[in-house]
Amino acid sequence: MFKKILIANRGEIAVRVIRACKEMGIVSVAIYSEVDRESLHVKLADEAICVGPAAPADSYLNIPAIIAAAEVTGAEAIHPGYGFLAENDYFSEVCHANNIVFIGATPENIRLMGNKSEAKKTMKRFKVPCVPGSVGLVSSEAELEKLAPSIGFPLIIKASAGGGGKGMRVVESKTELKKAFNMAVSEAKSAFGNGDVYVEKFIEGPRHVEIQILSDRSGRAVYLGERDCSIQRRHQKLIEESPSPILDEKLRRKMGEASIRAAKGIGYQGAGTVEFLVDKHQNFYFMEMNTRIQVEHTVTEMVTTIDLVKEQIKIAATNKLDLKQSDIKLSGHAIELRINAEDHEKNFAPCPGLIKLFLPPGGIGVRVDSYIYPGYTVPPYYDSLLGKLIVWGHDRKEAIARALRALDEFVIDGVKTTIPFHVDVLQHPRFISGDFDTHFVDKYIHKIR
Ligand code: MV4
């Protein structure tokens, strides 16, 4: 096992990884930017080292400074968390070249899944269901016009270098095709420096359901159930839950087994998430694979009792997954509510500043993963996630009641947060019934200024 790990991140996920290290007897090294000296991850880690100024490019994305920090502290491995360098194939490669273990996917895994069109082709090879559409890239207006009738309208043009909702364009009819194609290509070029696009049928009113997997490079792999992430806004997830209200045992097994085929097929290493769209008829389609630990991994931890960060570290240290599918038992229902420093009455505008009061909820079935404390000032340079409230209940009804109880106890004073938003959603009849899709927030949660 590793003796020392450097955490190349900040905020709640850095705290999450440090906690796993402590429980495993591993020395933790925090990195921080000049404005993060007082941040909780710095206080909790065994050692801490400043890697540069506030701007992410100068600190949390500064590869030479991070590698140097690992070298001077003698860290044998780096955990990247999520965001920042977590899905940077070059960083993963530089770690290896410097004899540092990157706790995550291989450079090849990351590269393949970062190219959405190639990823989709690869998934088809392993019989993972995909949305009907172009086979690979569409390189001209003419090609798209020839292809469109067989796909049908509406269709969606996606940037191959995009992902997470960036660089997509829905086309309702034949007359919009040319314009949409050219706009999609030029948007993709300016956003990603790569104008490659592909096209597929547009699935209307889908659910976002993703499968958590753990895998090692010798082909051992397990799935740990699903997370329903349909409650999101502008591709920012706000609430995630497991199990999904729309899955049954049979569909769960089908989606789990498809995800395992994908993981084994590409020689996937570590924790990963296979994202699917699920339509009204319970058809599921591959969307993307995330080659990192995700924000919402906690709901899976609550229903499986498996510590996913420890499993990531064990796989990286031993090259071996020591879980079997029969070790994975799902129990009860978990819901995660993202607590962001945002003013949901002002269009979710970021709201950094001084935390005057922080009184997190407690009691049975309640978990809070956060990095703020009274007197801490949330800096404006990074994302607005302050933490996550995760609740567990025997069933969905108990989990919702517990979440509302916990939100009622939760006091954060000094900055506006998404707590009132969550109270609205959890009381909404559509949410309570489980009958919602990815348009829920825009359709039902209206905010007056
Ligand atoms: C789609 C789709 C409908 N049909 N693809 C958004 C994120 C990116 N991973 C893919 N996305 C979508 N792809 C087809 N063929 C609708 C979305 C989509 C969406 C997906 C999941 C969660 C929220 C979403 C919000 C808008 C669009």
Short mmCIF file of C-alpha atoms and ligand atoms in Angstrom, two decimals:
data_model
loop_
_atom_site.label_atom_id
_atom_site.label_comp_id
_atom_site.label_asym_id
_atom_site.label_seq_id
_atom_site.Cartn_x
_atom_site.Cartn_y
_atom_site.Cartn_z
CA MET A 1 0.00 0.00 0.00
CA PHE A 2 1.07 3.62 -0.51
CA LYS A 3 2.68 5.40 2.43
CA LYS A 4 1.96 8.88 1.14
CA ILE A 5 -0.57 10.35 -1.31
CA LEU A 6 -0.76 13.87 -2.71
CA ILE A 7 -4.26 15.21 -3.35
CA ALA A 8 -4.28 17.43 -6.44
CA ASN A 9 -7.52 19.19 -5.62
CA ARG A 10 -9.32 21.43 -3.13
CA GLY A 11 -12.76 21.76 -1.52
CA GLU A 12 -14.97 18.96 -0.36
CA ILE A 13 -13.42 16.28 -2.59
CA ALA A 14 -9.92 16.98 -1.24
CA VAL A 15 -11.35 16.58 2.27
CA ARG A 16 -13.09 13.36 1.16
CA VAL A 17 -9.82 11.86 -0.12
CA ILE A 18 -7.85 12.96 2.97
CA ARG A 19 -10.42 11.17 5.15
CA ALA A 20 -9.92 7.93 3.20
CA CYS A 21 -6.13 8.28 3.50
CA LYS A 22 -6.34 8.76 7.28
CA GLU A 23 -8.50 5.67 7.73
CA MET A 24 -6.03 3.67 5.63
CA GLY A 25 -2.97 4.88 7.56
CA ILE A 26 -1.68 6.80 4.54
CA VAL A 27 0.04 10.18 4.97
CA SER A 28 -1.82 12.89 3.03
CA VAL A 29 -0.29 15.87 1.25
CA ALA A 30 -2.53 18.81 0.32
CA ILE A 31 -1.70 21.28 -2.41
CA TYR A 32 -3.21 24.75 -2.29
CA SER A 33 -3.31 28.06 -4.10
CA GLU A 34 -2.36 31.35 -2.45
CA VAL A 35 -6.03 32.13 -1.65
CA ASP A 36 -6.62 28.66 -0.16
CA ARG A 37 -4.22 28.86 2.79
CA GLU A 38 -7.16 28.79 5.22
CA SER A 39 -9.10 26.14 3.33
CA LEU A 40 -10.13 23.04 5.29
CA HIS A 41 -8.22 20.52 3.14
CA VAL A 42 -5.00 22.32 4.09
CA LYS A 43 -5.83 22.07 7.80
CA LEU A 44 -6.82 18.40 7.66
CA ALA A 45 -3.94 17.06 5.58
CA ASP A 46 -0.74 15.88 7.27
CA GLU A 47 1.36 18.12 5.03
CA ALA A 48 0.52 20.99 2.69
CA ILE A 49 2.36 22.76 -0.07
CA CYS A 50 1.50 25.92 -2.01
CA VAL A 51 1.56 25.41 -5.78
CA GLY A 52 0.77 28.91 -7.06
CA PRO A 53 -1.63 31.85 -7.35
CA ALA A 54 -5.44 31.72 -7.26
CA ALA A 55 -6.09 31.19 -10.97
CA PRO A 56 -6.58 27.44 -11.56
CA ALA A 57 -4.18 27.49 -14.53
CA ASP A 58 -1.43 28.69 -12.16
CA SER A 59 -2.12 26.28 -9.28
CA TYR A 60 -4.56 23.34 -9.41
CA LEU A 61 -3.88 22.87 -13.14
CA ASN A 62 -0.16 23.65 -12.91
CA ILE A 63 1.31 20.25 -13.80
CA PRO A 64 5.03 21.04 -13.25
CA ALA A 65 4.31 22.60 -9.83
CA ILE A 66 2.17 19.63 -8.77
CA ILE A 67 4.73 17.04 -9.89
CA ALA A 68 7.43 19.01 -8.06
CA ALA A 69 5.24 19.07 -4.93
CA ALA A 70 4.89 15.27 -5.09
CA GLU A 71 8.65 14.92 -5.52
CA VAL A 72 9.71 17.19 -2.66
CA THR A 73 7.19 15.60 -0.28
CA GLY A 74 7.96 12.04 -1.38
CA ALA A 75 4.38 11.21 -2.35
CA GLU A 76 4.20 7.95 -4.31
CA ALA A 77 0.75 8.58 -5.76
CA ILE A 78 -1.55 11.45 -6.73
CA HIS A 79 -5.32 11.46 -6.32
CA PRO A 80 -6.82 14.04 -8.71
CA GLY A 81 -10.38 14.17 -7.28
CA TYR A 82 -12.86 15.41 -9.90
CA GLY A 83 -12.56 18.40 -12.23
CA PHE A 84 -9.14 20.07 -12.62
CA LEU A 85 -6.69 17.35 -13.84
CA ALA A 86 -8.88 14.30 -13.14
CA GLU A 87 -9.54 13.55 -16.82
CA ASN A 88 -6.36 14.93 -18.31
CA ASP A 89 -4.62 12.09 -20.18
CA TYR A 90 -1.40 14.09 -20.41
CA PHE A 91 -1.25 14.56 -16.62
CA SER A 92 -1.88 10.85 -16.09
CA GLU A 93 1.03 10.16 -18.45
CA VAL A 94 3.36 12.71 -16.80
CA CYS A 95 2.70 11.07 -13.42
CA HIS A 96 3.77 7.67 -14.80
CA ALA A 97 6.83 9.20 -16.47
CA ASN A 98 7.86 10.57 -13.05
CA ASN A 99 7.26 7.28 -11.26
CA ILE A 100 4.18 8.60 -9.50
CA VAL A 101 1.02 6.48 -9.53
CA PHE A 102 -1.98 8.37 -10.92
CA ILE A 103 -4.98 7.17 -8.91
CA GLY A 104 -7.39 6.92 -11.80
CA ALA A 105 -7.87 5.66 -15.31
CA THR A 106 -5.01 4.98 -17.72
CA PRO A 107 -4.03 7.68 -20.26
CA GLU A 108 -5.51 5.42 -22.97
CA ASN A 109 -8.84 5.07 -21.11
CA ILE A 110 -9.05 8.85 -20.66
CA ARG A 111 -8.13 9.60 -24.27
CA LEU A 112 -10.64 7.14 -25.68
CA MET A 113 -13.55 8.36 -23.56
CA GLY A 114 -12.64 12.01 -24.15
CA ASN A 115 -13.32 11.47 -27.85
CA LYS A 116 -17.10 11.05 -27.75
CA SER A 117 -17.46 9.77 -31.30
CA GLU A 118 -14.72 7.15 -30.85
CA ALA A 119 -16.15 6.22 -27.45
CA LYS A 120 -19.54 5.57 -29.04
CA LYS A 121 -18.03 3.40 -31.80
CA THR A 122 -16.15 1.42 -29.17
CA MET A 123 -19.29 0.93 -27.08
CA LYS A 124 -21.14 -0.44 -30.11
CA ARG A 125 -18.36 -3.00 -30.59
CA PHE A 126 -19.06 -4.26 -27.09
CA LYS A 127 -22.82 -4.40 -27.68
CA VAL A 128 -23.61 -1.46 -25.42
CA PRO A 129 -26.86 0.12 -26.75
CA CYS A 130 -26.29 3.50 -28.42
CA VAL A 131 -28.64 6.13 -29.87
CA PRO A 132 -29.17 5.55 -33.63
CA GLY A 133 -27.18 8.06 -35.67
CA SER A 134 -24.05 8.60 -37.72
CA VAL A 135 -21.35 5.95 -37.58
CA GLY A 136 -18.50 8.17 -36.50
CA LEU A 137 -18.08 11.79 -37.59
CA VAL A 138 -20.19 13.79 -40.02
CA SER A 139 -17.81 15.89 -42.08
CA SER A 140 -20.04 17.99 -44.34
CA GLU A 141 -23.47 19.56 -44.77
CA ALA A 142 -24.07 17.24 -47.69
CA GLU A 143 -23.29 14.15 -45.64
CA LEU A 144 -25.64 15.33 -42.90
CA GLU A 145 -28.47 16.03 -45.38
CA LYS A 146 -28.10 12.55 -46.83
CA LEU A 147 -28.09 10.96 -43.37
CA ALA A 148 -30.86 12.99 -41.69
CA PRO A 149 -33.96 11.30 -43.20
CA SER A 150 -32.89 7.88 -41.93
CA ILE A 151 -32.31 9.26 -38.43
CA GLY A 152 -35.45 11.41 -38.36
CA PHE A 153 -36.26 14.67 -36.57
CA PRO A 154 -35.60 16.03 -34.08
CA LEU A 155 -31.94 15.09 -34.20
CA ILE A 156 -28.98 16.31 -32.21
CA ILE A 157 -25.52 17.37 -33.40
CA LYS A 158 -22.83 16.79 -30.79
CA ALA A 159 -19.22 17.95 -30.60
CA SER A 160 -16.93 14.94 -30.41
CA ALA A 161 -14.58 16.83 -28.10
CA GLY A 162 -17.50 18.10 -25.99
CA GLY A 163 -19.32 16.29 -23.24
CA GLY A 164 -21.32 17.14 -20.18
CA GLY A 165 -23.74 19.03 -22.39
CA LYS A 166 -21.20 21.35 -24.00
CA GLY A 167 -21.34 21.75 -27.78
CA MET A 168 -24.74 20.26 -28.57
CA ARG A 169 -27.39 21.49 -31.01
CA VAL A 170 -30.91 20.15 -31.49
CA VAL A 171 -32.35 20.32 -35.01
CA GLU A 172 -36.14 20.21 -35.40
CA SER A 173 -36.47 20.09 -39.19
CA LYS A 174 -34.70 19.68 -42.53
CA THR A 175 -34.70 23.43 -43.21
CA GLU A 176 -32.45 24.13 -40.17
CA LEU A 177 -29.90 21.42 -40.99
CA LYS A 178 -27.23 23.39 -42.87
CA LYS A 179 -27.21 26.33 -40.51
CA ALA A 180 -27.17 24.11 -37.42
CA PHE A 181 -24.32 22.03 -38.81
CA ASN A 182 -22.15 25.07 -39.52
CA MET A 183 -22.91 26.65 -36.17
CA ALA A 184 -22.17 23.39 -34.34
CA VAL A 185 -18.83 23.01 -36.14
CA SER A 186 -17.71 26.58 -35.50
CA GLU A 187 -18.85 26.45 -31.86
CA ALA A 188 -16.96 23.20 -31.37
CA LYS A 189 -13.85 24.74 -32.97
CA SER A 190 -13.86 27.78 -30.72
CA ALA A 191 -14.81 25.89 -27.53
CA PHE A 192 -12.58 22.81 -27.93
CA GLY A 193 -10.17 23.67 -30.74
CA ASN A 194 -11.70 20.76 -32.64
CA GLY A 195 -14.66 21.02 -35.01
CA ASP A 196 -15.49 17.30 -35.19
CA VAL A 197 -19.20 16.57 -34.80
CA TYR A 198 -21.44 13.52 -34.94
CA VAL A 199 -25.18 13.23 -35.03
CA GLU A 200 -27.89 11.12 -33.45
CA LYS A 201 -31.62 10.96 -32.93
CA PHE A 202 -32.81 13.31 -30.20
CA ILE A 203 -34.39 11.43 -27.30
CA GLU A 204 -37.16 13.59 -25.84
CA GLY A 205 -37.77 13.88 -22.12
CA PRO A 206 -35.10 11.34 -21.08
CA ARG A 207 -33.88 10.39 -17.62
CA HIS A 208 -30.17 10.59 -16.88
CA VAL A 209 -29.20 7.30 -15.25
CA GLU A 210 -25.56 6.36 -14.68
CA ILE A 211 -23.92 3.12 -13.57
CA GLN A 212 -21.00 3.13 -11.12
CA ILE A 213 -18.30 0.59 -11.87
CA LEU A 214 -15.00 -0.51 -10.37
CA SER A 215 -12.59 -2.34 -12.61
CA ASP A 216 -8.99 -3.46 -12.87
CA ARG A 217 -6.89 -3.85 -15.97
CA SER A 218 -6.95 -7.66 -15.82
CA GLY A 219 -10.68 -7.73 -16.46
CA ARG A 220 -12.16 -7.95 -12.98
CA ALA A 221 -15.11 -5.57 -12.82
CA VAL A 222 -18.23 -4.96 -10.75
CA TYR A 223 -21.17 -2.58 -11.05
CA LEU A 224 -22.55 -0.86 -7.97
CA GLY A 225 -26.06 -0.01 -9.08
CA GLU A 226 -27.17 3.27 -10.58
CA ARG A 227 -27.67 6.93 -9.80
CA ASP A 228 -30.55 8.92 -11.21
CA CYS A 229 -29.27 12.43 -11.98
CA SER A 230 -32.27 13.81 -13.83
CA ILE A 231 -32.66 16.78 -11.47
CA GLN A 232 -30.20 19.17 -13.05
CA ARG A 233 -30.08 22.62 -14.55
CA ARG A 234 -27.94 23.67 -17.51
CA HIS A 235 -26.07 20.38 -17.23
CA GLN A 236 -25.25 21.05 -13.58
CA LYS A 237 -26.58 18.23 -11.46
CA LEU A 238 -28.41 19.39 -8.35
CA ILE A 239 -29.90 16.22 -6.85
CA GLU A 240 -28.88 12.60 -7.36
CA GLU A 241 -30.44 9.46 -5.95
CA SER A 242 -30.00 5.73 -5.86
CA PRO A 243 -31.82 3.58 -6.76
CA SER A 244 -33.49 5.32 -9.71
CA PRO A 245 -37.28 5.48 -9.29
CA ILE A 246 -37.67 4.16 -12.86
CA LEU A 247 -35.42 1.08 -12.76
CA ASP A 248 -36.42 -2.44 -11.88
CA GLU A 249 -34.14 -5.38 -11.07
CA LYS A 250 -34.13 -6.57 -14.67
CA LEU A 251 -33.22 -3.22 -16.25
CA ARG A 252 -30.60 -2.62 -13.55
CA ARG A 253 -28.95 -5.91 -14.42
CA LYS A 254 -29.06 -5.17 -18.17
CA MET A 255 -27.50 -1.72 -17.72
CA GLY A 256 -24.98 -3.05 -15.19
CA GLU A 257 -23.91 -5.88 -17.47
CA ALA A 258 -23.60 -3.53 -20.45
CA SER A 259 -21.36 -1.26 -18.34
CA ILE A 260 -19.21 -4.24 -17.33
CA ARG A 261 -18.81 -5.23 -20.98
CA ALA A 262 -17.64 -1.69 -21.70
CA ALA A 263 -15.17 -1.68 -18.79
CA LYS A 264 -13.70 -5.08 -19.65
CA GLY A 265 -13.71 -4.29 -23.35
CA ILE A 266 -11.49 -1.24 -22.98
CA GLY A 267 -9.35 -2.58 -20.12
CA TYR A 268 -10.70 0.07 -17.81
CA GLN A 269 -8.85 0.74 -14.58
CA GLY A 270 -10.31 2.25 -11.42
CA ALA A 271 -13.66 3.80 -10.58
CA GLY A 272 -15.74 4.93 -13.54
CA THR A 273 -19.26 5.92 -14.47
CA VAL A 274 -21.15 4.92 -17.58
CA GLU A 275 -23.85 7.51 -18.33
CA PHE A 276 -27.05 6.52 -20.08
CA LEU A 277 -30.20 8.19 -21.31
CA VAL A 278 -33.33 6.20 -20.48
CA ASP A 279 -36.45 6.92 -22.54
CA LYS A 280 -40.15 6.55 -21.63
CA HIS A 281 -40.16 2.94 -22.85
CA GLN A 282 -37.21 1.96 -20.62
CA ASN A 283 -34.83 1.81 -23.57
CA PHE A 284 -31.35 2.84 -22.49
CA TYR A 285 -28.60 4.39 -24.58
CA PHE A 286 -24.92 5.03 -23.88
CA MET A 287 -24.07 8.74 -23.56
CA GLU A 288 -20.59 9.12 -22.11
CA MET A 289 -18.18 7.47 -19.74
CA ASN A 290 -16.64 9.52 -16.93
CA THR A 291 -13.17 8.32 -16.04
CA ARG A 292 -13.06 9.79 -12.53
CA ILE A 293 -14.68 9.69 -9.10
CA GLN A 294 -17.79 11.85 -9.35
CA VAL A 295 -19.37 14.39 -7.01
CA GLU A 296 -22.36 12.08 -6.55
CA HIS A 297 -20.35 8.93 -5.70
CA THR A 298 -21.66 9.26 -2.12
CA VAL A 299 -25.18 8.02 -2.91
CA THR A 300 -23.65 4.79 -4.17
CA GLU A 301 -21.57 4.55 -1.01
CA MET A 302 -24.70 4.90 1.13
CA VAL A 303 -26.64 2.11 -0.61
CA THR A 304 -23.67 -0.28 -0.96
CA THR A 305 -21.66 0.63 2.21
CA ILE A 306 -18.57 0.49 -0.03
CA ASP A 307 -16.01 3.29 0.29
CA LEU A 308 -15.33 4.11 -3.37
CA VAL A 309 -12.30 6.29 -2.68
CA LYS A 310 -10.62 3.51 -0.68
CA GLU A 311 -11.37 1.10 -3.54
CA GLN A 312 -9.77 3.54 -6.01
CA ILE A 313 -6.65 3.71 -3.86
CA LYS A 314 -6.50 -0.09 -3.45
CA ILE A 315 -6.86 -0.70 -7.19
CA ALA A 316 -4.11 1.84 -7.94
CA ALA A 317 -1.76 0.33 -5.33
CA THR A 318 -2.28 -3.35 -6.13
CA ASN A 319 -3.59 -3.34 -9.73
CA LYS A 320 -6.27 -5.66 -8.45
CA LEU A 321 -9.95 -5.25 -7.64
CA ASP A 322 -10.77 -7.51 -4.71
CA LEU A 323 -14.58 -7.23 -4.93
CA LYS A 324 -16.83 -9.73 -6.70
CA GLN A 325 -20.28 -8.94 -8.05
CA SER A 326 -21.78 -11.05 -5.27
CA ASP A 327 -20.17 -8.68 -2.71
CA ILE A 328 -22.33 -5.83 -4.02
CA LYS A 329 -25.63 -5.65 -2.16
CA LEU A 330 -27.92 -2.65 -2.58
CA SER A 331 -29.88 -1.60 0.45
CA GLY A 332 -32.33 1.27 1.03
CA HIS A 333 -32.44 4.61 -0.73
CA ALA A 334 -29.98 7.51 -0.76
CA ILE A 335 -30.40 11.10 -1.97
CA GLU A 336 -27.67 13.70 -2.41
CA LEU A 337 -28.44 17.43 -2.42
CA ARG A 338 -25.69 19.70 -3.68
CA ILE A 339 -25.23 22.72 -1.45
CA ASN A 340 -23.89 25.48 -3.69
CA ALA A 341 -23.06 29.08 -2.80
CA GLU A 342 -25.62 30.35 -5.31
CA ASP A 343 -28.65 32.57 -5.24
CA HIS A 344 -31.37 30.48 -6.85
CA GLU A 345 -33.68 33.49 -6.83
CA LYS A 346 -31.14 35.33 -8.97
CA ASN A 347 -30.79 32.67 -11.65
CA PHE A 348 -28.34 30.62 -9.57
CA ALA A 349 -25.70 33.39 -9.63
CA PRO A 350 -22.54 32.43 -7.69
CA CYS A 351 -22.46 33.88 -4.20
CA PRO A 352 -19.00 33.66 -2.59
CA GLY A 353 -18.17 35.38 0.71
CA LEU A 354 -17.76 35.02 4.46
CA ILE A 355 -19.44 32.08 6.22
CA LYS A 356 -20.82 33.61 9.41
CA LEU A 357 -22.63 30.55 10.68
CA PHE A 358 -22.38 26.88 9.72
CA LEU A 359 -24.56 24.42 11.53
CA PRO A 360 -24.78 21.14 9.60
CA PRO A 361 -27.60 18.68 10.34
CA GLY A 362 -27.03 15.36 12.08
CA GLY A 363 -28.92 12.37 13.30
CA ILE A 364 -29.54 8.94 11.87
CA GLY A 365 -29.02 8.48 8.14
CA VAL A 366 -27.49 11.92 7.57
CA ARG A 367 -24.06 12.60 6.05
CA VAL A 368 -22.57 16.01 5.23
CA ASP A 369 -19.44 16.17 3.04
CA SER A 370 -18.30 19.79 3.11
CA TYR A 371 -15.23 21.97 3.47
CA ILE A 372 -16.62 25.17 4.96
CA TYR A 373 -16.54 26.31 8.60
CA PRO A 374 -17.64 29.45 10.48
CA GLY A 375 -15.25 32.30 9.67
CA TYR A 376 -14.15 30.79 6.34
CA THR A 377 -14.39 32.98 3.25
CA VAL A 378 -15.50 31.15 0.09
CA PRO A 379 -13.20 32.46 -2.67
CA PRO A 380 -14.70 33.47 -6.03
CA TYR A 381 -12.15 31.63 -8.18
CA TYR A 382 -13.48 28.08 -8.02
CA ASP A 383 -16.79 26.29 -8.39
CA SER A 384 -19.56 27.10 -5.99
CA LEU A 385 -20.04 23.66 -4.40
CA LEU A 386 -19.83 24.13 -0.62
CA GLY A 387 -20.72 20.59 0.20
CA LYS A 388 -23.28 17.84 -0.10
CA LEU A 389 -26.05 16.65 2.13
CA ILE A 390 -26.54 12.93 1.70
CA VAL A 391 -29.37 11.07 3.40
CA TRP A 392 -30.17 7.39 3.61
CA GLY A 393 -33.58 5.85 4.30
CA HIS A 394 -35.04 2.34 4.14
CA ASP A 395 -37.09 3.51 1.17
CA ARG A 396 -37.50 6.63 -0.99
CA LYS A 397 -40.29 8.00 1.16
CA GLU A 398 -38.19 7.86 4.31
CA ALA A 399 -35.19 9.34 2.48
CA ILE A 400 -37.26 12.33 1.29
CA ALA A 401 -38.69 12.93 4.78
CA ARG A 402 -35.21 12.71 6.27
CA ALA A 403 -33.80 15.08 3.65
CA LEU A 404 -36.47 17.67 4.46
CA ARG A 405 -35.81 17.25 8.18
CA ALA A 406 -32.06 17.68 7.63
CA LEU A 407 -32.54 20.73 5.37
CA ASP A 408 -34.71 22.26 8.07
CA GLU A 409 -31.84 21.87 10.59
CA PHE A 410 -29.18 23.12 8.18
CA VAL A 411 -28.01 26.68 8.89
CA ILE A 412 -25.55 28.47 6.62
CA ASP A 413 -25.43 32.20 7.21
CA GLY A 414 -23.37 34.70 5.23
CA VAL A 415 -23.88 33.40 1.70
CA LYS A 416 -27.00 32.37 -0.24
CA THR A 417 -27.21 28.65 -0.85
CA THR A 418 -29.30 26.14 -2.76
CA ILE A 419 -30.92 24.91 0.49
CA PRO A 420 -34.30 26.67 -0.20
CA PHE A 421 -34.26 25.33 -3.77
CA HIS A 422 -33.96 21.77 -2.44
CA VAL A 423 -36.87 22.30 -0.05
CA ASP A 424 -39.02 23.35 -3.05
CA VAL A 425 -38.00 20.32 -5.12
CA LEU A 426 -38.43 17.77 -2.33
CA GLN A 427 -41.98 19.01 -1.67
CA HIS A 428 -42.99 19.00 -5.33
CA PRO A 429 -45.62 16.34 -6.19
CA ARG A 430 -43.75 15.42 -9.39
CA PHE A 431 -40.55 14.79 -7.47
CA ILE A 432 -42.36 12.87 -4.74
CA SER A 433 -44.09 10.65 -7.31
CA GLY A 434 -40.77 9.98 -9.09
CA ASP A 435 -42.36 11.08 -12.37
CA PHE A 436 -39.88 13.59 -13.79
CA ASP A 437 -37.23 13.94 -16.47
CA THR A 438 -34.19 16.12 -17.22
CA HIS A 439 -36.46 19.13 -17.87
CA PHE A 440 -37.95 19.07 -14.35
CA VAL A 441 -36.11 22.13 -12.96
CA ASP A 442 -36.84 24.37 -15.96
CA LYS A 443 -40.44 23.20 -16.19
CA TYR A 444 -41.57 23.16 -12.58
CA ILE A 445 -39.23 25.18 -10.40
CA HIS A 446 -40.00 28.83 -11.14
CA LYS A 447 -38.26 31.53 -9.25
CA ILE A 448 -39.47 35.06 -8.76
CA ARG A 449 -36.85 37.75 -8.38
C1 MV4 B 1 -28.84 13.71 -25.69
C2 MV4 B 1 -30.15 14.12 -25.36
C3 MV4 B 1 -31.17 13.66 -26.14
N1 MV4 B 1 -30.92 12.85 -27.18
N2 MV4 B 1 -28.64 12.89 -26.73
C4 MV4 B 1 -26.61 16.25 -22.29
C5 MV4 B 1 -25.30 15.96 -21.65
C6 MV4 B 1 -24.56 15.10 -22.59
N3 MV4 B 1 -23.90 14.07 -21.85
C7 MV4 B 1 -25.57 14.55 -23.50
N4 MV4 B 1 -26.80 15.23 -23.23
C8 MV4 B 1 -27.94 14.91 -23.89
N5 MV4 B 1 -27.78 14.07 -24.95
C9 MV4 B 1 -29.67 12.49 -27.46
N6 MV4 B 1 -29.44 11.69 -28.51
C10 MV4 B 1 -30.33 14.96 -24.27
C11 MV4 B 1 -29.23 15.37 -23.53
C12 MV4 B 1 -29.54 16.26 -22.45
C13 MV4 B 1 -29.42 15.87 -21.12
C14 MV4 B 1 -28.93 14.62 -20.75
C15 MV4 B 1 -28.80 14.26 -19.44
C16 MV4 B 1 -29.16 15.15 -18.43
C17 MV4 B 1 -29.63 16.38 -18.76
C18 MV4 B 1 -29.76 16.77 -20.10
C19 MV4 B 1 -30.25 18.03 -20.40
C20 MV4 B 1 -30.37 18.40 -21.71
C21 MV4 B 1 -30.00 17.53 -22.72
#
